[in-house]
CSV table of C-alpha atoms and ligand atoms in Angstrom, one decimal:
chain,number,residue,atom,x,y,z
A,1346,UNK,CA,6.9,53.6,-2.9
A,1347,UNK,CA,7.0,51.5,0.4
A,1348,UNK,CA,4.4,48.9,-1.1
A,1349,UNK,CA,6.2,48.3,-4.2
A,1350,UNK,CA,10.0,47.4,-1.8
A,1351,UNK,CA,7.5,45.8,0.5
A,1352,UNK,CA,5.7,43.2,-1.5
A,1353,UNK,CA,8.8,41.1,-2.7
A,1354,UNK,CA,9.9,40.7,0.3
A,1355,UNK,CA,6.7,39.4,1.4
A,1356,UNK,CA,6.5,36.9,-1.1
A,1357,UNK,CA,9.7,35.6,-0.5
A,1358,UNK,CA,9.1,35.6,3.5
A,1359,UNK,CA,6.2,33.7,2.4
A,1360,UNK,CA,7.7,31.4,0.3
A,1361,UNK,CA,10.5,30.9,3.2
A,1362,UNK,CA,7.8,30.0,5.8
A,1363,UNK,CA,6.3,28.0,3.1
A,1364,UNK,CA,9.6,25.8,2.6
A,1365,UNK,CA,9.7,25.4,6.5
A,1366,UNK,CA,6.8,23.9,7.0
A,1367,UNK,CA,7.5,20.0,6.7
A,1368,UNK,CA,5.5,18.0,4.1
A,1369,UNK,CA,2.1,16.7,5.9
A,1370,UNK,CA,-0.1,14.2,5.5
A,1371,UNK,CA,-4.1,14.4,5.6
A,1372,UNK,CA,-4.9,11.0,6.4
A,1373,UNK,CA,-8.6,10.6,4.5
A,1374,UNK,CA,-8.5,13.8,2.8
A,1375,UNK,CA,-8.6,13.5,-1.0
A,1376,UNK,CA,-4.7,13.2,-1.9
A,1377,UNK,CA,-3.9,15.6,-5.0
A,1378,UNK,CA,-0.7,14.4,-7.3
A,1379,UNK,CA,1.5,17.0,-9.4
A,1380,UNK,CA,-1.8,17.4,-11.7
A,1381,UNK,CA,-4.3,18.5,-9.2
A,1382,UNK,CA,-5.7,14.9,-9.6
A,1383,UNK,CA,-6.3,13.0,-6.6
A,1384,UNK,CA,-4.3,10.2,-6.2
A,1385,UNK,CA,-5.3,6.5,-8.0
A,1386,UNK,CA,-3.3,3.9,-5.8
A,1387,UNK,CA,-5.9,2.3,-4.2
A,1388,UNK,CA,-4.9,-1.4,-2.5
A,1389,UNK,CA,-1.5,0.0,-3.7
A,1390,UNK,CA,2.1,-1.1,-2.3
A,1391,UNK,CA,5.5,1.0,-2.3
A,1392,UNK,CA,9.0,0.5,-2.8
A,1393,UNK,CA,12.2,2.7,-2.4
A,1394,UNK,CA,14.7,2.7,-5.5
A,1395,UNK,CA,17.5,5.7,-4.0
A,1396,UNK,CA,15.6,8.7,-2.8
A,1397,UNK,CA,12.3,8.0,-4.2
A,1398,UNK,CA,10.0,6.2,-3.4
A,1399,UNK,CA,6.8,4.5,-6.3
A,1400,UNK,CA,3.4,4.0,-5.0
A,1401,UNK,CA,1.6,1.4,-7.5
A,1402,UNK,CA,-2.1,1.1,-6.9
A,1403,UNK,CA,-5.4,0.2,-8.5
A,1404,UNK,CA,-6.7,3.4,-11.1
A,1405,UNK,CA,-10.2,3.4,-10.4
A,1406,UNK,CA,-10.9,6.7,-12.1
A,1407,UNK,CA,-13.9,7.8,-13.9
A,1408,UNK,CA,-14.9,7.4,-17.3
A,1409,UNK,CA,-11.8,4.8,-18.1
A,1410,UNK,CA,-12.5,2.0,-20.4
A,1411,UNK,CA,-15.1,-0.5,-18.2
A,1412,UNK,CA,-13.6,-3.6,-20.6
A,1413,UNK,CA,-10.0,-2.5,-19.0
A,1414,UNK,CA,-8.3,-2.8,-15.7
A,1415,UNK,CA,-5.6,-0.1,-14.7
A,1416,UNK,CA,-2.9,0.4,-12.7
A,1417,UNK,CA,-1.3,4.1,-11.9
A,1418,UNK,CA,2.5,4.8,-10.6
A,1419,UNK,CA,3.0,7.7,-8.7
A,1420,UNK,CA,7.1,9.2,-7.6
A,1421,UNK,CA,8.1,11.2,-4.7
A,1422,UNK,CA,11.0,12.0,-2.8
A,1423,UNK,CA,9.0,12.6,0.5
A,1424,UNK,CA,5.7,10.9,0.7
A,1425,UNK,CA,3.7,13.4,0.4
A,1426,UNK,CA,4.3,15.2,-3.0
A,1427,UNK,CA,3.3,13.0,-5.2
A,1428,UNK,CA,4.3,13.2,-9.3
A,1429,UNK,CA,2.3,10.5,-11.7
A,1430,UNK,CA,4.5,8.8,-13.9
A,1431,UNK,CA,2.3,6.5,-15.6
A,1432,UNK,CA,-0.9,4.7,-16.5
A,1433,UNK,CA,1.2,1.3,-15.8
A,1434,UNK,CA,-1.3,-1.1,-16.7
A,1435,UNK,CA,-4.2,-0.8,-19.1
A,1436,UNK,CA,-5.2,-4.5,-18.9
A,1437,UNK,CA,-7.8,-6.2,-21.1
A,1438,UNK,CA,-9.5,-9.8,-20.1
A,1439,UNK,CA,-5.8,-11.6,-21.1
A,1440,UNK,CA,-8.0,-14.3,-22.2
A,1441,UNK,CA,-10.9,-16.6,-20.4
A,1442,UNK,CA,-12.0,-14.3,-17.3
A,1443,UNK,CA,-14.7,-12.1,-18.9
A,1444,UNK,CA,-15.5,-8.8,-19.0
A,1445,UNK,CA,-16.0,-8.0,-15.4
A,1446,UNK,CA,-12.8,-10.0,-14.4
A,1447,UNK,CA,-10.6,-8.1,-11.6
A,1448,UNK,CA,-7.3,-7.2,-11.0
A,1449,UNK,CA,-6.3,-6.2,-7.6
A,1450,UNK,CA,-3.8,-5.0,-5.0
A,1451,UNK,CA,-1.2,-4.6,-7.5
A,1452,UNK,CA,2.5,-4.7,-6.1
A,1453,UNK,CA,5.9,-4.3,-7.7
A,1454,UNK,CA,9.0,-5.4,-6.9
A,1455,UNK,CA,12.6,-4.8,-8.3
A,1456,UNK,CA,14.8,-7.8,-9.3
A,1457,UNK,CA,18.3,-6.9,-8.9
A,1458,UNK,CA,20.1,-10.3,-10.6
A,1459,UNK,CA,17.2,-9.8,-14.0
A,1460,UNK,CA,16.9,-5.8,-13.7
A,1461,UNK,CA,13.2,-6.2,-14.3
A,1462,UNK,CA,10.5,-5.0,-12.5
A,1463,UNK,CA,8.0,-7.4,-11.5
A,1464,UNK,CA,4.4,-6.9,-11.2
A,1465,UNK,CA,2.5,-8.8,-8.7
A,1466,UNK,CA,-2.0,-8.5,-8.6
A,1467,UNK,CA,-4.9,-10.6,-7.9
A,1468,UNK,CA,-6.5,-11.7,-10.6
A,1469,UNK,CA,-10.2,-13.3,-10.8
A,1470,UNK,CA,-13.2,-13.3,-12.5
A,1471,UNK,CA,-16.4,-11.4,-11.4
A,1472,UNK,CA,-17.3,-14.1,-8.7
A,1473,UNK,CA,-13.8,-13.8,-7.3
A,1474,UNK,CA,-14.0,-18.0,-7.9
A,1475,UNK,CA,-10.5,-18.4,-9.8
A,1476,UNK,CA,-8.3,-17.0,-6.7
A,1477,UNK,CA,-4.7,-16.1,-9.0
A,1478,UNK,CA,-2.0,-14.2,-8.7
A,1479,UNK,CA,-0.9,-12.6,-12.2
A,1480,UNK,CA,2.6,-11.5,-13.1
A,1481,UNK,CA,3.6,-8.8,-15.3
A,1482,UNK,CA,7.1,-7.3,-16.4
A,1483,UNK,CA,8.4,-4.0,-17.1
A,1484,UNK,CA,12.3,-2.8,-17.9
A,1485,UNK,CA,11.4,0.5,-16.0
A,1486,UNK,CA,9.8,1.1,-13.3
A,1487,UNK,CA,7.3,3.2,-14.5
A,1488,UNK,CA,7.2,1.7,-18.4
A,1489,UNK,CA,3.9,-0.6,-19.4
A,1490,UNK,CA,3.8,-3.7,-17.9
A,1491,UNK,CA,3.4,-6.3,-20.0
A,1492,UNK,CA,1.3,-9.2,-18.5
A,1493,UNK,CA,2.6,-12.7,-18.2
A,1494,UNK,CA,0.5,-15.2,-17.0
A,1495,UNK,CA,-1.7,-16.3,-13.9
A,1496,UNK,CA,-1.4,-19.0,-11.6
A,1497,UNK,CA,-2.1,-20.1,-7.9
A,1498,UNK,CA,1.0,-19.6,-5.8
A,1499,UNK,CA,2.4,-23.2,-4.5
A,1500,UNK,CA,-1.1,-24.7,-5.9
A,1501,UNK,CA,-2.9,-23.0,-3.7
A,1502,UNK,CA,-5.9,-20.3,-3.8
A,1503,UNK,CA,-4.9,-16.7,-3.5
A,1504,UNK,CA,-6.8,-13.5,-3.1
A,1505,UNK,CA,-5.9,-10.2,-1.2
A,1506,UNK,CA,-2.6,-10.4,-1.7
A,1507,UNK,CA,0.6,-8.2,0.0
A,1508,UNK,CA,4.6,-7.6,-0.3
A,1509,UNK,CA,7.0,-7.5,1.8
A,1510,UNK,CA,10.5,-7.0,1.4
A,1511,UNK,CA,13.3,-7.9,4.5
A,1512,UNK,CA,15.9,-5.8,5.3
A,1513,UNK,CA,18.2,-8.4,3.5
A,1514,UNK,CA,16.5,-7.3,0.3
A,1515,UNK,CA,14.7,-10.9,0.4
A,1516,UNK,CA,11.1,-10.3,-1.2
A,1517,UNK,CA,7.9,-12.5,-0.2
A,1518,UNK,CA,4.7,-12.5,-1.0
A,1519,UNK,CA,1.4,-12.5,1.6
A,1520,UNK,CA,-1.6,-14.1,0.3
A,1521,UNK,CA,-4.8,-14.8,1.9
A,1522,UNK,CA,-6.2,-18.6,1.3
A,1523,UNK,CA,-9.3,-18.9,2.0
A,1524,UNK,CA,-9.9,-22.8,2.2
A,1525,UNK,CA,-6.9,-23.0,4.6
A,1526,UNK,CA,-8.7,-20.5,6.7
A,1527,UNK,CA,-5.2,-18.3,6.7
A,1528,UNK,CA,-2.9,-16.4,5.5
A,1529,UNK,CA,0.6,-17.2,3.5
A,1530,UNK,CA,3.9,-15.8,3.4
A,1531,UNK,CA,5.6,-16.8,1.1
A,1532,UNK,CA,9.2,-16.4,-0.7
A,1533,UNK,CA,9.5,-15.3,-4.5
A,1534,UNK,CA,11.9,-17.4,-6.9
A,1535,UNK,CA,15.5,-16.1,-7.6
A,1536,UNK,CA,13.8,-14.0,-10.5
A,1537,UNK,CA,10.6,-13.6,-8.8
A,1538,UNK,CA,8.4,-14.8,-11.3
A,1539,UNK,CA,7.3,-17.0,-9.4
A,1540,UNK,CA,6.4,-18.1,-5.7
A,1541,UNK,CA,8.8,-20.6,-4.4
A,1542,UNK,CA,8.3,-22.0,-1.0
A,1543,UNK,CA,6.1,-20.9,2.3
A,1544,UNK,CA,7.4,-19.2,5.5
A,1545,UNK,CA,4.7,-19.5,7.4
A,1546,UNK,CA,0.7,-20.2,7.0
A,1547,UNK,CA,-0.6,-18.1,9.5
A,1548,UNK,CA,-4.6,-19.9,10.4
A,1549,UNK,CA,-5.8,-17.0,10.5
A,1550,UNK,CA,-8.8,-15.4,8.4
A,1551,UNK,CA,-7.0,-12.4,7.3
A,1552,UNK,CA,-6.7,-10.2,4.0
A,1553,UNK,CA,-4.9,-7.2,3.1
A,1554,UNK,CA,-2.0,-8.8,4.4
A,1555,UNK,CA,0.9,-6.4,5.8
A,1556,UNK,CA,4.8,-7.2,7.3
A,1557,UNK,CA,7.1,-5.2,8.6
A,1558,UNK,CA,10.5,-6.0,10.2
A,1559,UNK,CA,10.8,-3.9,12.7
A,1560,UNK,CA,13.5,-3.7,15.9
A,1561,UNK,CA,14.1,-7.9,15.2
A,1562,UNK,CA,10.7,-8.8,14.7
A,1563,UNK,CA,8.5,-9.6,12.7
A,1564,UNK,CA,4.8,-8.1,12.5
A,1565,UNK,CA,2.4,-9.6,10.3
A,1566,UNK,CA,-0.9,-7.5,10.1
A,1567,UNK,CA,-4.4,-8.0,8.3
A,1568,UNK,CA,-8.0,-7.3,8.4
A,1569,UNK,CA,-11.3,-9.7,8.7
A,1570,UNK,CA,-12.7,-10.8,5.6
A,1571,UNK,CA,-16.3,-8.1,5.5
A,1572,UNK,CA,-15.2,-6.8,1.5
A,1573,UNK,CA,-15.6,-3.5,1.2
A,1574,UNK,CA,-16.6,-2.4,4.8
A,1575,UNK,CA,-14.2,-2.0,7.2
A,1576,UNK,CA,-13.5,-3.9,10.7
A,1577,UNK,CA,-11.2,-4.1,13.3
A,1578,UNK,CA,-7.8,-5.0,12.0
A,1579,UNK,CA,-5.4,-7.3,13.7
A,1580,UNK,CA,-1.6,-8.2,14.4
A,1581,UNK,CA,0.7,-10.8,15.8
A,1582,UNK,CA,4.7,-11.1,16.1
A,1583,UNK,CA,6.8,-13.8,15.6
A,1584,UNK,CA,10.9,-13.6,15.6
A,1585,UNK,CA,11.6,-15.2,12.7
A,1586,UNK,CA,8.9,-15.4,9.2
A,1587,UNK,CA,8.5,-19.1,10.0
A,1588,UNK,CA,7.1,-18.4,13.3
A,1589,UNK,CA,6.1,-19.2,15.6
A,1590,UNK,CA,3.4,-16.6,15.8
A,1591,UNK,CA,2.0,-15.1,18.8
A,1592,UNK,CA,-1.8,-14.5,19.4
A,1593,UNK,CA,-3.2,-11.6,17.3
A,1594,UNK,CA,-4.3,-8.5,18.9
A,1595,UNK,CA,-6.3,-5.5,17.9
A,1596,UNK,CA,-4.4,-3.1,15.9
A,1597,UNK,CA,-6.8,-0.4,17.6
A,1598,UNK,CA,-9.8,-0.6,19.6
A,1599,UNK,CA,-12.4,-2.8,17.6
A,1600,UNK,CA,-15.4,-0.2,18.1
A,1601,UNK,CA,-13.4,2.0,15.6
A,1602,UNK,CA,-13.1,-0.4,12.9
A,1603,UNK,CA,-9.5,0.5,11.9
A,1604,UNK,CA,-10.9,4.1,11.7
A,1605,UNK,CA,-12.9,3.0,8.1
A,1606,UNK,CA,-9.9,1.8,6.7
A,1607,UNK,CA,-8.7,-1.5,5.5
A,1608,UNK,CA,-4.6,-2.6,5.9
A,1609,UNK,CA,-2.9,-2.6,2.8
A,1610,UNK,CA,0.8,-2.3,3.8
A,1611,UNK,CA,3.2,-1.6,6.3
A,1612,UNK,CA,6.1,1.0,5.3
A,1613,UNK,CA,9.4,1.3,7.2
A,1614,UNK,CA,11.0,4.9,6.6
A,1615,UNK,CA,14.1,4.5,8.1
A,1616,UNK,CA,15.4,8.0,8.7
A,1617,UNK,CA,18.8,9.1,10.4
A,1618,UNK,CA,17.6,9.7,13.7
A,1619,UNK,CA,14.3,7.2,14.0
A,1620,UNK,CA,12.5,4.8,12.4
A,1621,UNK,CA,9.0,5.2,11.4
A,1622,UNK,CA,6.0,2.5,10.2
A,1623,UNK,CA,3.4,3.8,8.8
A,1624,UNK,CA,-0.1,2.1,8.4
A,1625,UNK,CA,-1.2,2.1,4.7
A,1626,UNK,CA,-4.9,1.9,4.7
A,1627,UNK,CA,-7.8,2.0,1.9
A,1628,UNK,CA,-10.7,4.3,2.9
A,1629,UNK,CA,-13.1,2.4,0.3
A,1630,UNK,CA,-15.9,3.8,-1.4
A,1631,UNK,CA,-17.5,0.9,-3.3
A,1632,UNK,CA,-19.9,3.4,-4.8
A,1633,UNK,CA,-18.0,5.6,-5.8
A,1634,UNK,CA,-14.3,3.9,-6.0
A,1635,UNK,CA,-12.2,6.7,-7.6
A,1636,UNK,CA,-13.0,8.9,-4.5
A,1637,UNK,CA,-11.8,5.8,-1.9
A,1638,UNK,CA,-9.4,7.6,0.3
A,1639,UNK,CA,-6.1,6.8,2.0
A,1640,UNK,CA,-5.4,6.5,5.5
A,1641,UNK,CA,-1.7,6.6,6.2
A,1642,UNK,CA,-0.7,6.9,10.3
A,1643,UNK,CA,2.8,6.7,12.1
A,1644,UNK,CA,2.1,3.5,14.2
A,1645,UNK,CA,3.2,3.2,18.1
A,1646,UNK,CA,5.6,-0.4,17.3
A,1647,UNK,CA,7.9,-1.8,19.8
A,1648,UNK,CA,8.5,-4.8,21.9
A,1649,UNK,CA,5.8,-6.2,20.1
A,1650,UNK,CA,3.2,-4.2,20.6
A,1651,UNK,CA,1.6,-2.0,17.2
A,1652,UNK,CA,-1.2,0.4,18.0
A,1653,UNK,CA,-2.7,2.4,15.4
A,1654,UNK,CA,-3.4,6.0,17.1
A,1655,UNK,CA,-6.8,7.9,16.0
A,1656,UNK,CA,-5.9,9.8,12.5
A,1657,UNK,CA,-4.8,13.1,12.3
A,1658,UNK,CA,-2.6,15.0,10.3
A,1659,UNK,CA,0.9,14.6,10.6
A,1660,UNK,CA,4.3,16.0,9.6
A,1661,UNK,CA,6.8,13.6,7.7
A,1662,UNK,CA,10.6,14.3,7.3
A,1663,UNK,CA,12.3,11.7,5.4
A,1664,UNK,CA,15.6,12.5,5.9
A,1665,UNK,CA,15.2,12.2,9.9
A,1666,UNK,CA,12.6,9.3,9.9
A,1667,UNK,CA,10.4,11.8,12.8
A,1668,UNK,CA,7.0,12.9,12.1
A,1669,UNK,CA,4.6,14.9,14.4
A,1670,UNK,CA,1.3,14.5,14.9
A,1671,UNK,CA,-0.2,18.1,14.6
A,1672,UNK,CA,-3.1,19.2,17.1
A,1673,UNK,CA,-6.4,19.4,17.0
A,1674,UNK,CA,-7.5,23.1,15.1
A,1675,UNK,CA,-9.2,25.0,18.0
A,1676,UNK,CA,-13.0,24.4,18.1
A,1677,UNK,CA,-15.0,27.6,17.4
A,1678,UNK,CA,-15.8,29.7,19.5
A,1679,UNK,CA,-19.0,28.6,21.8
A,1680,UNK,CA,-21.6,31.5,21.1
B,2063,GAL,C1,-12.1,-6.9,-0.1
B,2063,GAL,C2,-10.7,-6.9,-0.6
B,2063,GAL,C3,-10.6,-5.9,-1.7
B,2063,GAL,C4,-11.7,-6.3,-2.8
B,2063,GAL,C5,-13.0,-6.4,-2.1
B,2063,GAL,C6,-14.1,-6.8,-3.0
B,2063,GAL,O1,-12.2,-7.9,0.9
B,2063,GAL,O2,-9.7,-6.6,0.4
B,2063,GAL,O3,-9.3,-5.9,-2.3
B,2063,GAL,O4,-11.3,-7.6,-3.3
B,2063,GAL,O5,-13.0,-7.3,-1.0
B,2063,GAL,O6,-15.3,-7.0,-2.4
């Protein structure tokens, strides 16, 4: 019968047009993993080891252990698909900060000379009054971390806090101290359990601290210290970490307060015909924080300029570096 022939081939038609159709991302749309769960990788960071890439972020979901802080670690090979791999962190109070203590912004970085993965978070107590950074260890990149210690980088207080990792494989960390009215970046130890020395103190109130190295230069990024509301996120350049800095600029036009979103890093997808940034942001929902959103957005970066362009979705190839910003669905109808 002509249905019977007829309806393979439709599926694998289907299934064709389905491959074609580049991966896209749905910037504030809840962002479902392998499971059908949304996403847990809030105030999270990336890095690349070969083809895939880990997102690390704070596990805010429901119904976890309230005594227990959690990280989740998420794989993919395109950005978009995203596999969990592991409940990285189920951290109790590791000793005098109480039972509402925080950990934060986790971020992890690889250390080639140690082969250890190296787990970098705020730490604090309920009144956000200790300011640390805490360090944890793992021999895989999605095993259990196991916590170290907490400490104030170079002595001094940290909160938000941010990676960045050069082109030269060089890895710093960006952390916002708030007596100094600024922002540091600062460079890791040989086996980055530590923070060595300071690039730069940037004076300027910022959290959520972002860099990217883009065309020669350096943008730094971050957002005004309002908690969990979001406001209009800035930038500045410099040619070399240690500055000098230029002025910073709106990231987008104020009135839109970084589209609801706070920065939380700055990814470089470096693809074989262009290079992409795109704008990690936390859509937060203090109420209701397993359901905080993502906003992720191909910036417009160049001769030191970074605009963030209104959300929308967008297709991302990998393997080129291009993505396309799809457009608008067609209003309805008018009646
Ligand atoms: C924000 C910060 C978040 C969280 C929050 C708590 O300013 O970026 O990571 O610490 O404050 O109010």
């Amino acid at each position: 019968m002509q249905m019977r022939k007829s309806a393979p081939i439709l599926l694998v038609t289907a299934a064709l047009l389905l491959a074609a159709v580049p991966p896209t991302v749905h910037p504030g749309d809840a962002w479902m993993d392998n499971r059908g769960q949304q996403i847990e990788a809030h105030g999270g960071g990336i890095i690349k080891l070969g083809n895939t890439w880990y997102w690390f972020g704070e596990d805010r979901t429901q119904g976890l252990d309230p005594l227990k802080r959690y990280v989740a670690c998420y794989s993919s090979t395109d950005l978009v698909h995203w596999t969990f791999r592991n409940q990285v962190m189920k951290q109790a109070d590791p000793g005098d900060l109480g039972a509402r203590f925080v950990l934060e912004r986790p971020k992890v970085f690889y250390n080639a000379k140690t082969k250890k993965f190296v787990m970098y978070m705020h730490i604090d107590d309920s009144r956000y009054a200790l300011a640390r950074v805490g360090v944890a260890t793992s021999d895989t990149v999605d095993g259990d971390y196991h916590y170290v210690r907490s400490f104030r980088p170079l002595g001094q207080e940290s909160r938000d806090i941010g990676q960045f990792i050069d082109d030269d494989g060089t890895a710093y960390l960006i952390f916002e101290d708030r007596p100094a009215h600024g922002f540091h970046i600062a460079k890791l130890t040989a086996d980055y359990m530590d923070v060595e020395k300071d690039m730069s103190l940037i004076r300027q109130s910022l959290e959520g601290g972002a860099v990217v190295h883009y065309k020669g230069l350096y943008y730094a990024l971050g957002s005004h210290l309002t908690g969990w509301n979001a406001n209009p996120n800035l930038y500045a350049t410099a040619k070399s970490l240690e500055g000098p800095w230029s002025e910073f600029k709106d990231i987008a036009p104020p009135a839109v307060n970084t589209y609801g979103s706070q920065s939380t890093m700055l990814l470089k997808v470096v693809g074989s015909k262009v290079t992409t940034v795109i704008f990690m942001g936390d859509i937060w929902k203090p109420r209701t924080q397993w359901d905080s959103r993502y906003l992720w957005m191909p910036v417009e970066i160049g001769d030191g300029n970074l605009h963030l362009p209104e959300p929308k979705p967008f297709t991302l190839d990998v393997k080129t570096g291009r993505t396309v910003v799809l457009p608008d669905a067609p209003a309805a109808p008018a009646k």
